[in-house]
Coordinates of C-alpha atoms in Angstrom, one line a residue:
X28 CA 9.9 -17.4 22.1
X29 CA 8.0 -16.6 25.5
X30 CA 5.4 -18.8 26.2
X31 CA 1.7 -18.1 26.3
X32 CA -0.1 -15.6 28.3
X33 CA -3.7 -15.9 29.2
X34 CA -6.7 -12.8 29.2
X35 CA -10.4 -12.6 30.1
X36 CA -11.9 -13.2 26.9
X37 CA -13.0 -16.0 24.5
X38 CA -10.6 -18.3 22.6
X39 CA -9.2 -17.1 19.8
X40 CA -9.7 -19.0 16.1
X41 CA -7.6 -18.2 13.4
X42 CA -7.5 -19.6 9.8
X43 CA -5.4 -18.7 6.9
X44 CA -5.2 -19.4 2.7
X45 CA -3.0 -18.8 -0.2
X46 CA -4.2 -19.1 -4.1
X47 CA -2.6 -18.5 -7.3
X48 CA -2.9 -14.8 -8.9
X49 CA -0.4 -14.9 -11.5
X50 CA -1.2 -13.3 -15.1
X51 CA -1.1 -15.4 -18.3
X52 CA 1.1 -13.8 -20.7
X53 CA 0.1 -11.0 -22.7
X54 CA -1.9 -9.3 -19.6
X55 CA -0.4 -5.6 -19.0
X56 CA 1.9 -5.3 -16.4
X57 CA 1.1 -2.2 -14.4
X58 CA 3.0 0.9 -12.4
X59 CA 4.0 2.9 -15.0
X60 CA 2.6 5.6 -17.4
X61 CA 1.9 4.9 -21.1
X62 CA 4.7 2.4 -21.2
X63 CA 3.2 -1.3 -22.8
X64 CA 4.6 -3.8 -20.7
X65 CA 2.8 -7.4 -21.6
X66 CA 4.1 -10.1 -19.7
X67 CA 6.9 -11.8 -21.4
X68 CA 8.2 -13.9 -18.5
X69 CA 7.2 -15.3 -15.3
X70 CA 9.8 -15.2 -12.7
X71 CA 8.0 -16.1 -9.7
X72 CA 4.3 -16.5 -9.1
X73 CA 1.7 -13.7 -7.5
X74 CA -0.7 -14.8 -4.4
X75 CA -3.4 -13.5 -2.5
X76 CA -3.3 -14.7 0.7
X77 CA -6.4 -14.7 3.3
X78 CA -6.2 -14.5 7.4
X79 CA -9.4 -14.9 9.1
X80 CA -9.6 -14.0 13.4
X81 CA -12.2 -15.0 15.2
X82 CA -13.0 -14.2 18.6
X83 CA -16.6 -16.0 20.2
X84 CA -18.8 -14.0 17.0
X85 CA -16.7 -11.3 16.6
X86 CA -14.2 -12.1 13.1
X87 CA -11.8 -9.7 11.4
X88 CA -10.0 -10.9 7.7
X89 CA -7.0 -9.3 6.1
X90 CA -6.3 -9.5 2.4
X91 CA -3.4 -9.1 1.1
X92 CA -2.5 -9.6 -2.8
X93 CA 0.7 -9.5 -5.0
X94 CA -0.9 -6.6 -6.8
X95 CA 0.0 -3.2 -8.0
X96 CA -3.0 -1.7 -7.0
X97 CA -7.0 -1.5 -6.8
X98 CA -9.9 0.6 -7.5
X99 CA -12.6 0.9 -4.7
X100 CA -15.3 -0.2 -6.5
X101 CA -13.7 -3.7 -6.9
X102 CA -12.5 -3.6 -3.4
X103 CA -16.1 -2.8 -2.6
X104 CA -17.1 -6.0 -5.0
X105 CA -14.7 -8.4 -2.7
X106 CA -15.9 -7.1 0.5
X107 CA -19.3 -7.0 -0.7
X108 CA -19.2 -10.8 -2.3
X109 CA -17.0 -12.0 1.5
X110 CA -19.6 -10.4 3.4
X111 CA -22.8 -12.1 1.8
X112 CA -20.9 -15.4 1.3
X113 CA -19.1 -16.2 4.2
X114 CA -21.4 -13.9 7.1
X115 CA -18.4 -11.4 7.8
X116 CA -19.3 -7.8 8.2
X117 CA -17.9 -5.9 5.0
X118 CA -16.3 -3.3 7.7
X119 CA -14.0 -6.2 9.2
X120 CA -12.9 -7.2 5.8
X121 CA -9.3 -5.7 4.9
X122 CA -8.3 -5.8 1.2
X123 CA -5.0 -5.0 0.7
X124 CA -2.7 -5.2 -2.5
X125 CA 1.3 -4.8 -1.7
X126 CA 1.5 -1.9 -4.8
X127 CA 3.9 -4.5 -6.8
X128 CA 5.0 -2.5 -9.8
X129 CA 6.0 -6.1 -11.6
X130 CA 2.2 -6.9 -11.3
X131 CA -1.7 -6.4 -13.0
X132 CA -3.7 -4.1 -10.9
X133 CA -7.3 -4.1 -10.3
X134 CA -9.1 -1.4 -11.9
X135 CA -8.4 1.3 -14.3
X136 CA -5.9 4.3 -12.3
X137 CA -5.6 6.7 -15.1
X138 CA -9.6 7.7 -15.8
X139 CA -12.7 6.3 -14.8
X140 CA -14.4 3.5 -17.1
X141 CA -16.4 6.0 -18.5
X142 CA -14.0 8.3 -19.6
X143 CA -13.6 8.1 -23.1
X144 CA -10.5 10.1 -23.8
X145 CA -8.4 7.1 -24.4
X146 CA -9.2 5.6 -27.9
X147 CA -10.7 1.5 -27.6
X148 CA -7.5 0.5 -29.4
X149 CA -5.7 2.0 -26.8
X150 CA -6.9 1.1 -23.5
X151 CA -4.1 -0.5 -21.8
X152 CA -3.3 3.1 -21.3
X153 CA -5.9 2.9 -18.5
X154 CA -3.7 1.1 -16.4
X155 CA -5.9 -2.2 -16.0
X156 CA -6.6 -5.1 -18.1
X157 CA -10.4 -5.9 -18.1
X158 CA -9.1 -9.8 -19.2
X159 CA -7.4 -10.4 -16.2
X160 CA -9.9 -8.4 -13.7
X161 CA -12.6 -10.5 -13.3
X162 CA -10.7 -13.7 -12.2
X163 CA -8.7 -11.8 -10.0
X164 CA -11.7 -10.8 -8.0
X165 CA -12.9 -14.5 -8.0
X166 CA -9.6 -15.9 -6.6
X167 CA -9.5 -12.7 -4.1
X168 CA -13.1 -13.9 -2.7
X169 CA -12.8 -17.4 -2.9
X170 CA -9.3 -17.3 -0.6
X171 CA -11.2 -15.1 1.9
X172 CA -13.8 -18.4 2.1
X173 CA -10.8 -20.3 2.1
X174 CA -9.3 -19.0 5.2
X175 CA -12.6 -18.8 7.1
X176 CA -13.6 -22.2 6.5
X177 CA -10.1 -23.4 7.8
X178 CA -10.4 -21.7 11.6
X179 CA -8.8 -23.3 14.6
X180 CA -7.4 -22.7 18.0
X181 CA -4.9 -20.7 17.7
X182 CA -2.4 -17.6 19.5
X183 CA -0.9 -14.6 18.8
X184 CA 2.0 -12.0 19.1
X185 CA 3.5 -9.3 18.0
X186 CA 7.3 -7.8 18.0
X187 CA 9.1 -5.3 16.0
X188 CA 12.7 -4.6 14.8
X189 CA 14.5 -2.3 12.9
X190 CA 16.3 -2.7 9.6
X191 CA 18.0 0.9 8.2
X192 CA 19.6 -1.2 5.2
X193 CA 16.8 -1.5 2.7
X194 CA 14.4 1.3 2.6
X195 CA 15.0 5.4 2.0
X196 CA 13.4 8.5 1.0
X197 CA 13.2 8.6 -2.7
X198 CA 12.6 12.6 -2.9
X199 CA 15.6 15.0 -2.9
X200 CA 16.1 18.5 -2.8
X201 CA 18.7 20.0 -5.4
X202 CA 20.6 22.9 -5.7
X203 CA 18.3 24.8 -7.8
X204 CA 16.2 24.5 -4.7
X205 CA 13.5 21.8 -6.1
X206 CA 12.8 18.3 -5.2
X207 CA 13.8 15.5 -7.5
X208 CA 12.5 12.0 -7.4
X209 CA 14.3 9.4 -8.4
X210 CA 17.6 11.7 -9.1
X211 CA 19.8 8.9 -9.9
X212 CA 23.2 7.3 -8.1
X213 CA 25.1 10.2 -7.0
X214 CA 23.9 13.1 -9.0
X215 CA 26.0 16.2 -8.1
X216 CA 23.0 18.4 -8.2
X217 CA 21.6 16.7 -5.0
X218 CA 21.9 19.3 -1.6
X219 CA 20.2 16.0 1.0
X220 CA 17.1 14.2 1.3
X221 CA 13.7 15.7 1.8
X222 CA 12.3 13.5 4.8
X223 CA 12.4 10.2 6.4
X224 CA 12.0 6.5 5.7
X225 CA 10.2 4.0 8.4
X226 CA 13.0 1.4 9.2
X227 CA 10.7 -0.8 11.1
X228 CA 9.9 -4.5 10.6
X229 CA 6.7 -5.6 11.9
X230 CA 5.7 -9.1 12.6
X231 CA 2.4 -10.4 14.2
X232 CA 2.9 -14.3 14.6
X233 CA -0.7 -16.4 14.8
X234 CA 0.8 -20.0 15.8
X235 CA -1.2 -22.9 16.3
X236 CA -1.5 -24.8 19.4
X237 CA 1.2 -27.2 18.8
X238 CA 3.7 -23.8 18.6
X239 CA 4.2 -24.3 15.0
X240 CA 3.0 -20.8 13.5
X241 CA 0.3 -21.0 11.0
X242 CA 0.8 -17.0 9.7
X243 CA 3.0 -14.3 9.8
X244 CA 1.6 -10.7 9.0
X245 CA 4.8 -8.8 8.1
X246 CA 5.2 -5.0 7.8
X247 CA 7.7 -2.7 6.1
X248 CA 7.5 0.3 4.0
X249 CA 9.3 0.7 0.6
X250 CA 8.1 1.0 -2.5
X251 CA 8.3 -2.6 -4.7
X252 CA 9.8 -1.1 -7.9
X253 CA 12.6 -4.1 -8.7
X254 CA 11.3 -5.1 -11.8
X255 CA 10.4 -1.9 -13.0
X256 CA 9.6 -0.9 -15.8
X257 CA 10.3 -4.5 -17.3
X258 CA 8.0 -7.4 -19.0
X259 CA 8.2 -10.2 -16.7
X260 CA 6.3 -11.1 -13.6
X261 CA 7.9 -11.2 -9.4
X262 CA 6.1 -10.9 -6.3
X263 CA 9.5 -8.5 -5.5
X264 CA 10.6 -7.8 -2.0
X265 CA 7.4 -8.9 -0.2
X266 CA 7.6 -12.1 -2.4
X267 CA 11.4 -12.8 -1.5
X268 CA 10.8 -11.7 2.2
X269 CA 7.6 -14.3 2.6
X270 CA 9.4 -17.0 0.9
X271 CA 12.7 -16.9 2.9
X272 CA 10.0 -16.9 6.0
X273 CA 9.1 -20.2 4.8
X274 CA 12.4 -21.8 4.5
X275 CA 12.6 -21.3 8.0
X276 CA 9.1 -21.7 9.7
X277 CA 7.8 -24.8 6.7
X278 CA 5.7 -24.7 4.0
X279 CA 3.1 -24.8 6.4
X280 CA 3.1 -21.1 7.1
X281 CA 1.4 -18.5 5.2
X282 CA 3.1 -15.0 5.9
X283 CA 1.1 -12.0 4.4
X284 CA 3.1 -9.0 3.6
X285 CA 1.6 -5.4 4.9
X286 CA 3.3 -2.8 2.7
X287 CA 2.9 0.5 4.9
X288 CA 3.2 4.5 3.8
X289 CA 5.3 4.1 1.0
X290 CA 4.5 6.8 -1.4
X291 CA 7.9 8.5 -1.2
X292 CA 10.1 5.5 0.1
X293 CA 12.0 3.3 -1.9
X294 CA 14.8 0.6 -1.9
X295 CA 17.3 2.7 -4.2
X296 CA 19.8 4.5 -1.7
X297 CA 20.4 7.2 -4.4
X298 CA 23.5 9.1 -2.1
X299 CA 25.1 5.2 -1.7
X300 CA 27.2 4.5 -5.2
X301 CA 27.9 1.1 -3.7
X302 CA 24.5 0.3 -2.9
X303 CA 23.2 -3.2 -4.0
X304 CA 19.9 -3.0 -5.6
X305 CA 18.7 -6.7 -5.5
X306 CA 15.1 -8.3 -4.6
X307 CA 16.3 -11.4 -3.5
X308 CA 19.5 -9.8 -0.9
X309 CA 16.1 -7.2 0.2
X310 CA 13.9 -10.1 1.3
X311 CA 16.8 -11.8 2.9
X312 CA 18.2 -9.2 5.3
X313 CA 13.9 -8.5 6.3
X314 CA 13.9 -12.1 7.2
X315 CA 16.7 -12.0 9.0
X316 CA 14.9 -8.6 11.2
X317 CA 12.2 -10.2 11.5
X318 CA 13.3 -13.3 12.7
X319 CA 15.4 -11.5 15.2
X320 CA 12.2 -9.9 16.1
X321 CA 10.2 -13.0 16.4
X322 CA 12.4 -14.4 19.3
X323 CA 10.8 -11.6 21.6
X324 CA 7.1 -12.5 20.7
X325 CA 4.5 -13.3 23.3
X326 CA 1.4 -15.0 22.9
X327 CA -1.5 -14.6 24.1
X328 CA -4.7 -17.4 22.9
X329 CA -7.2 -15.4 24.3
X330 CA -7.4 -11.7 23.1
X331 CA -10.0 -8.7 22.0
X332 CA -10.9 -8.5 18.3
X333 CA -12.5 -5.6 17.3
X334 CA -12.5 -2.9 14.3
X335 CA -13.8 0.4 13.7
X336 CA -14.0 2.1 10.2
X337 CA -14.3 6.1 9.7
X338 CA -14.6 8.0 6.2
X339 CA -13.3 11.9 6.4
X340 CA -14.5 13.4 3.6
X341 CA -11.6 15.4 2.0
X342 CA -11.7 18.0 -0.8
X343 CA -10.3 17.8 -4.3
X344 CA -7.6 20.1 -4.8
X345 CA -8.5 22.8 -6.9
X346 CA -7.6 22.7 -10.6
X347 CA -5.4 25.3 -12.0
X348 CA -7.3 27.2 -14.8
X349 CA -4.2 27.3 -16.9
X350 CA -3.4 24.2 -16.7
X351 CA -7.0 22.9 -17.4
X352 CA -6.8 25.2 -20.7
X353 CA -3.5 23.4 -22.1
X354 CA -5.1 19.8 -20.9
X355 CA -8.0 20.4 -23.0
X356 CA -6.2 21.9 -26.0
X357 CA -3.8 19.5 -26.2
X358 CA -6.4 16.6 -26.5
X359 CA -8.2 18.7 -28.8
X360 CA -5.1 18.7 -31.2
X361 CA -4.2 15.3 -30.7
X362 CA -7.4 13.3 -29.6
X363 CA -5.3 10.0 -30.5
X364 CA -2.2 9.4 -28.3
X365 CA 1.0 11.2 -29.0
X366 CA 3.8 8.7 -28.8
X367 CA 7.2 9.6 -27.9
X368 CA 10.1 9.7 -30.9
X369 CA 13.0 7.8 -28.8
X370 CA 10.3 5.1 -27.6
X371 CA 7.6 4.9 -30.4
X372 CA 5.4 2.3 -28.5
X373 CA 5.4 4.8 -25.7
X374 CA 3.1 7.0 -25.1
X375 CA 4.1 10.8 -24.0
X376 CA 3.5 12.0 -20.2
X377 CA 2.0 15.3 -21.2
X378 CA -1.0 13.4 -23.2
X379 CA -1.8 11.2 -20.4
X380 CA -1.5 13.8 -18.2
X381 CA -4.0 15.8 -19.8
X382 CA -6.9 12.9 -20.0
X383 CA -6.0 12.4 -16.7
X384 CA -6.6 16.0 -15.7
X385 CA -9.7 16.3 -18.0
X386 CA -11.4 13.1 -16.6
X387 CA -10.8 14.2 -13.0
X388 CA -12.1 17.8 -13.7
X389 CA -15.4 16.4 -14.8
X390 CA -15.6 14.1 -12.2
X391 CA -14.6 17.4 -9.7
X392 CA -17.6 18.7 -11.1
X393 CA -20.3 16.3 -10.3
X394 CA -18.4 15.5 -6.9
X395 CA -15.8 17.6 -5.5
X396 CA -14.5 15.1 -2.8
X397 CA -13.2 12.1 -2.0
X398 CA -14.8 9.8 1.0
X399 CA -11.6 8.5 2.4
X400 CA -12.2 5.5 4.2
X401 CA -9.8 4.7 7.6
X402 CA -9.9 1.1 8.5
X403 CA -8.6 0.1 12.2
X404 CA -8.2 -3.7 13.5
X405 CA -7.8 -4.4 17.1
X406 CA -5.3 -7.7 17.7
X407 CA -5.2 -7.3 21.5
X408 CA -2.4 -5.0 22.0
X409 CA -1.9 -4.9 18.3
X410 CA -3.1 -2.4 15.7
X411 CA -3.8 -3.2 12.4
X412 CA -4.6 0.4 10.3
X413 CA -5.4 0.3 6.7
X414 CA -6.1 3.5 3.9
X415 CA -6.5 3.6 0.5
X416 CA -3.9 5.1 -2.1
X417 CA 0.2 6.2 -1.2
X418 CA 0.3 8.5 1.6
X419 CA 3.6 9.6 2.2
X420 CA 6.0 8.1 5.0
X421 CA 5.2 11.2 7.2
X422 CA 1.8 10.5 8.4
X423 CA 2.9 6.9 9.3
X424 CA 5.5 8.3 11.7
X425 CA 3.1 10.8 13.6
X426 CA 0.5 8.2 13.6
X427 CA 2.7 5.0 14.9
X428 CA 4.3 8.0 17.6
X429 CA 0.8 9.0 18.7
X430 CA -0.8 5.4 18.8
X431 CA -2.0 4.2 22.1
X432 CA -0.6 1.2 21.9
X433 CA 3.1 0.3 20.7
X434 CA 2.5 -2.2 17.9
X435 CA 0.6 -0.1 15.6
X436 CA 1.4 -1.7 11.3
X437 CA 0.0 0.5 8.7
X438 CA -1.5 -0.9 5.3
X439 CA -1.4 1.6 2.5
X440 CA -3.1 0.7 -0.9
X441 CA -6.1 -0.7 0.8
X442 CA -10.1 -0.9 0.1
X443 CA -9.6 1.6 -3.1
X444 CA -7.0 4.1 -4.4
X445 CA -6.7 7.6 -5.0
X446 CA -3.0 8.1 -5.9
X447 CA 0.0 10.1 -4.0
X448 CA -1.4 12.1 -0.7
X449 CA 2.0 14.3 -0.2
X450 CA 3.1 16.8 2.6
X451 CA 2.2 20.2 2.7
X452 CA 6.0 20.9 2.3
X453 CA 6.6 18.6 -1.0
X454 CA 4.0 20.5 -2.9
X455 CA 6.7 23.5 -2.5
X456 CA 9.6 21.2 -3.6
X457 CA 7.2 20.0 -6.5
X458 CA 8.2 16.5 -8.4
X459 CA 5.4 13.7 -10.0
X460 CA 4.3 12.9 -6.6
X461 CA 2.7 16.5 -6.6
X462 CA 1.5 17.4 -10.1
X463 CA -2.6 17.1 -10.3
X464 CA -4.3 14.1 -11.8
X465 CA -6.2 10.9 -11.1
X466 CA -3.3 9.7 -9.5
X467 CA -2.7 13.0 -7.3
X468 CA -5.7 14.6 -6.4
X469 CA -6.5 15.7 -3.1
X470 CA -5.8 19.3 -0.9
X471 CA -2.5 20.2 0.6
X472 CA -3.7 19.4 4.0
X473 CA -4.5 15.8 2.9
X474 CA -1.6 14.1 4.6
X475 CA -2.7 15.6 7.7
X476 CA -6.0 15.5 7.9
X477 CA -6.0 11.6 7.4
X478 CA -2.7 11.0 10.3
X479 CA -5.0 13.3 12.9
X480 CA -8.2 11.2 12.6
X481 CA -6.3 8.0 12.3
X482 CA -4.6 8.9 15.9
X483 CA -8.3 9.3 16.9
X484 CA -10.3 6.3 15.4
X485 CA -7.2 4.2 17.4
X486 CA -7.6 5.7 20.6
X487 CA -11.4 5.4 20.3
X488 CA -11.1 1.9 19.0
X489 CA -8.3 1.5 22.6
X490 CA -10.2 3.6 24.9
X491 CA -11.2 0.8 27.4
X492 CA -8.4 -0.6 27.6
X493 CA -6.0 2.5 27.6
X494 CA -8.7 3.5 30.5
X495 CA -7.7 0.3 32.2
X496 CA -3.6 1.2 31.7
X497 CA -3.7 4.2 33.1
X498 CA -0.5 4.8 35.0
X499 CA 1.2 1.8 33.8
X500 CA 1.7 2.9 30.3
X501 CA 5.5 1.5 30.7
X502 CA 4.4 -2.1 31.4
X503 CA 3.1 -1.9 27.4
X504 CA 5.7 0.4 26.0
X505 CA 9.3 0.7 26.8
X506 CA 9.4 3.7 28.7
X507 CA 11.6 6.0 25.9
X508 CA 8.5 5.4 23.6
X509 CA 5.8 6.4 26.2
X510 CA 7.0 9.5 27.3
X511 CA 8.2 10.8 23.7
X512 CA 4.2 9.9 22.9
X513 CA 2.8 11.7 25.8
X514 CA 4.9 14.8 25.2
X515 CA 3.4 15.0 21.0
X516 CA -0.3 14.8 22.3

C-alpha cells in the first residue's frame, strides 16, 4: 500500500458499526412474485452495517443492509429518526439495501398500504412483512448512532480492478427477434446478448491510524439472486465477498457492500454451459479483485466531505387503455387470488399483475410522477452516487465515463424504490423488466434522464476542484480514461 498523502483541509474522523438483521422463521422471504417463501432455514446471518465521515462539522453516513429492498417512506423514517437523533443532515444520510433476493424487504413493492386489492388473508403477496418491518428500522437507526458515536482519526483511499468472471447481462435477444430474460443455459433460440455488464470492483479503504483498516466500502454490480426462489436465509455474494474480506484484513474490519446498476446484470453466464453458479466461489474471486486492487490504494487523512442531493421529477408512463380494461376485469372476476394449477400455493402473474396495474393507475391519477431523488457523496477524489429502484447497467456506464473524477461507485436500491428503469431500446425487445406496474413504472426516457443529471449534480458537486485540475486531468486519471471522457462530453 502507498503511504499517506496530506491536503489542506481538516482531519478526517471516521467510525463504523455492524448489527444483526436476520428474520426469525416464518417472516416472508422477498424477490419474487406471489411465490410464499417463509424462512425455513438460516444459512448465514443479514447485517446492516453503518459508516460515518466526518470532516471539522461537515459528516456524511452510508447504510448499507442485507436487504431485498425498501420503500421510501421507511427510508425517509431512518433518515428522518438519524437526523433528529444523532444531528446529521437527513440529505448526507445514504440508506442503501444490497437487493438480496434471499432476504425481507422493507416496505410493501407490489401496491401501496392502502390498496386493498389484495385480500387481509393474503398479504404476504404485498411483498413485505409488517412483523419484521418495524425492528428492522430500529436496528437500521440505532447502527447509524452506532457508527457516529464510534468516530476517530482516520484515512482514506480508493482503487479499482476489474473482474469479467462473475457478472453478465441477463437480457438476450432471440431469434424471433425479442428479448428474453433469464433464457436458460444454452438455449438454441438465443441470437447474443442485449448490452453490457460493469466488470469493475470498487474499493474505498478508511484505515485507522495504526494502518489497520477499519472499513471497506466495496462495489460491484450483479444481481444477488443465489438463493432464489428458495426458503432459507444468505447475505449471497455481498455476504461471501465481505466475509472473505475479513479473513484477510480481521474481524476488526467492517466492509459494506455497494451493489451498483444491476437491473439487468446477473451472475448466471447463460451462453457458458460450464459455468459455475456458486455464492461462496462469487465472493471469493471479488476478494481476490479487490485485494489486488487494494495494493494500489493511497491515503489521504485529510480530505473534502461534501454531498449534494437533486430530485428530477419524471413522469409515469402512460397506461395502455387496453391493458387497463383486462387489469380491471380480471379482478372483477376473480377479486380473490387466482392460484396456479402446477403450484397451488402460488399465486398467478397475471392476477398480481393486474392489482399491480390497478393500484398504480389510481395512484397515476392523483400524482402522475415520480420525485426521483439523486444522492452524490464527495470522498476527496472519490464519488459516492446513490438512486432509488434498478436502473439498468447502461446509465452506470455513461455516468462513471462522464464523471469528473475517476473513482465514481454507484448505489442502486437506495432512499426508496420504484422498480426496473430500462433503456429506451429494451422496451422494443420487451421482457418483465419492461411490462407496466408498481415495479416498472416510469417513461421510456427514464434511464436517461436520471444518467444526464447525475453527470451534472457530480460535476457541480466537483466543480472547484475540477476548476483547480484544469490541464492536469492525467495526474487524476490515467490518460486512456481522460481523453475517452473528454471526447463523450
Amino acid at each position: 500500500m502507498v503511504s499517506s498523502s496530506k491536503s489542506d483541509t481538516a482531519p478526517l474522523l471516521a467510525g463504523v458499526a455492524s448489527i444483526d438483521v436476520t428474520p426469525e422463521m416464518g417472516i416472508q422471504i422477498d424477490g419474487d412474485i406471489g411465490r410464499p417463501r417463509p424462512v425455513e432455514e438460516i444459512r448465514d446471518p443479514l447485517y446492516a452495517k453503518a459508516l460515518v465521515l466526518q470532516v471539522g462539522g461537515k459528516k456524511l453516513c452510508i447504510l448499507s443492509m442485507d436487504l431485498v429492498a425498501i420503500t421510501n417512506n421507511y427510508a425517509d423514517e431512518i433518515r428522518d429518526r438519524a437526523a433528529k437523533q444523532f444531528g446529521l443532515d437527513r440529505d448526507a444520510i445514504m440508506v442503501h439495501v444490497t437487493q438480496n433476493h434471499s432476504a425481507p424487504g422493507i416496505g410493501h413493492f407490489v401496491c401501496r398500504d392502502e390498496c386493498t386489492l389484495i385480500p387481509e388473508p393474503h398479504r404476504w403477496l404485498r411483498m413485505g412483512d409488517d412483523r419484521y418491518i418495524p425492528g428492522a428500522v430500529d436496528k437500521a437507526v440505532r447502527v447509524i448512532g452506532q457508527a457516529n458515536a464510534a468516530l476517530k482519526p482516520a484515512k482514506i483511499g480508493a482503487a479499482s480492478g476489474l473482474d469479467p468472471r462473475v457478472a453478465f447481462n441477463r437480457r438476450y435477444v432471440m431469434r424471433n427477434g425479442k428479448t428474453m430474460t433469464n433464457p436458460g443455459y444454452g438455449n438454441p433460440e438465443i441470437v447474443h446478448v442485449e448490452g453490457p455488464a460493469d466488470p469493475e470492483v470498487g474499493v474505498v479503504s478508511v484505515a485507522r491510524q495504526d494502518g489497520s483498516i477499519a472499513s471497506l466500502l466495496l462495489h460491484h454490480t450483479c444481481h444477488p439472486t443465489h438463493g432464489y426462489p428458495h426458503r432459507y436465509i444468505s447475505a449471497d455474494w455481498p455476504g461471501t465477498w465481505c466475509d472473505a474480506m475479513k479473513k484477510v484484513l480481521g474481524s476488526g474490519c467492517v466492509p459494506l457492500v455497494l451493489n451498483g446498476c444491476c437491473g439487468n446484470t446477473i451472475s448466471n453466464n447463460w451462453v457458458n454451459p460450464y459455468h459455475v453458479e456458486d455464492q461462496q466461489r462469487m465472493g471469493e474471486m471479488l476478494a481476490e479483485t479487490a485485494g489486488q486492487a487494494l495494493q494500489n490504494v493511497q491515503y489521504q487523512d485529510n480530505v473534502e466531505l461534501d454531498y449534494l442531493t437533486t430530485k428530477l421529477r419524471i413522469p409515469l408512463r402512460p397506461l395502455v387503455p387496453e391493458e387497463m380494461e383486462k387489469a380491471r376485469q380480471l379482478l372483477r372476476e376473480h377479486p380473490q387470488p387466482m392460484w396456479r394449477k402446477d403450484e397451488p400455493d402460488c399465486c398467478e402473474w397475471d392476477w398480481i399483475y393486474a392489482v399491480g396495474r390497478v393500484d398504480l393507475a389510481d395512484r397515476a391519477a392523483k400524482q402522475p410522477y415520480y420525485d426521483y431523488e439523486i444522492q452524490a457523496f464527495k470522498l476527496g477524489q472519490t464519488a459516492i452516487v446513490a438512486m432509488p429502484g434498478e436502473p439498468f447497467v447502461e446509465a452506470q456506464l455513461k455516468m462513471k465515463l462522464n464523471s469528473p473524477v475517476r473513482h465514481t461507485y454507484i448505489a442502486h436500491m437506495s432512499n426508496g424504490y420504484v422498480g426496473y428503469i430500462p433503456t429506451k431500446n429494451a422496451f422494443n425487445g420487451g421482457g418483465y423488466e419492461t411490462w407496466n406496474a408498481g415495479w416498472s413504472q416510469l417513461v421510456h426516457e427514464a434511464l436517461d434522464m436520471i444518467a444526464d443529471r447525475t453527470v451534472q449534480l457530480l460535476n457541480e458537486l466537483y466543480a472547484k476542484k475540477t476548476a483547480a485540475l484544469a490541464g492536469t486531468v492525467g495526474e487524476v486519471w490515467p490518460q486512456s480514461h481522460a481523453k475517452i471522457a473528454a471526447g463523450s462530453k
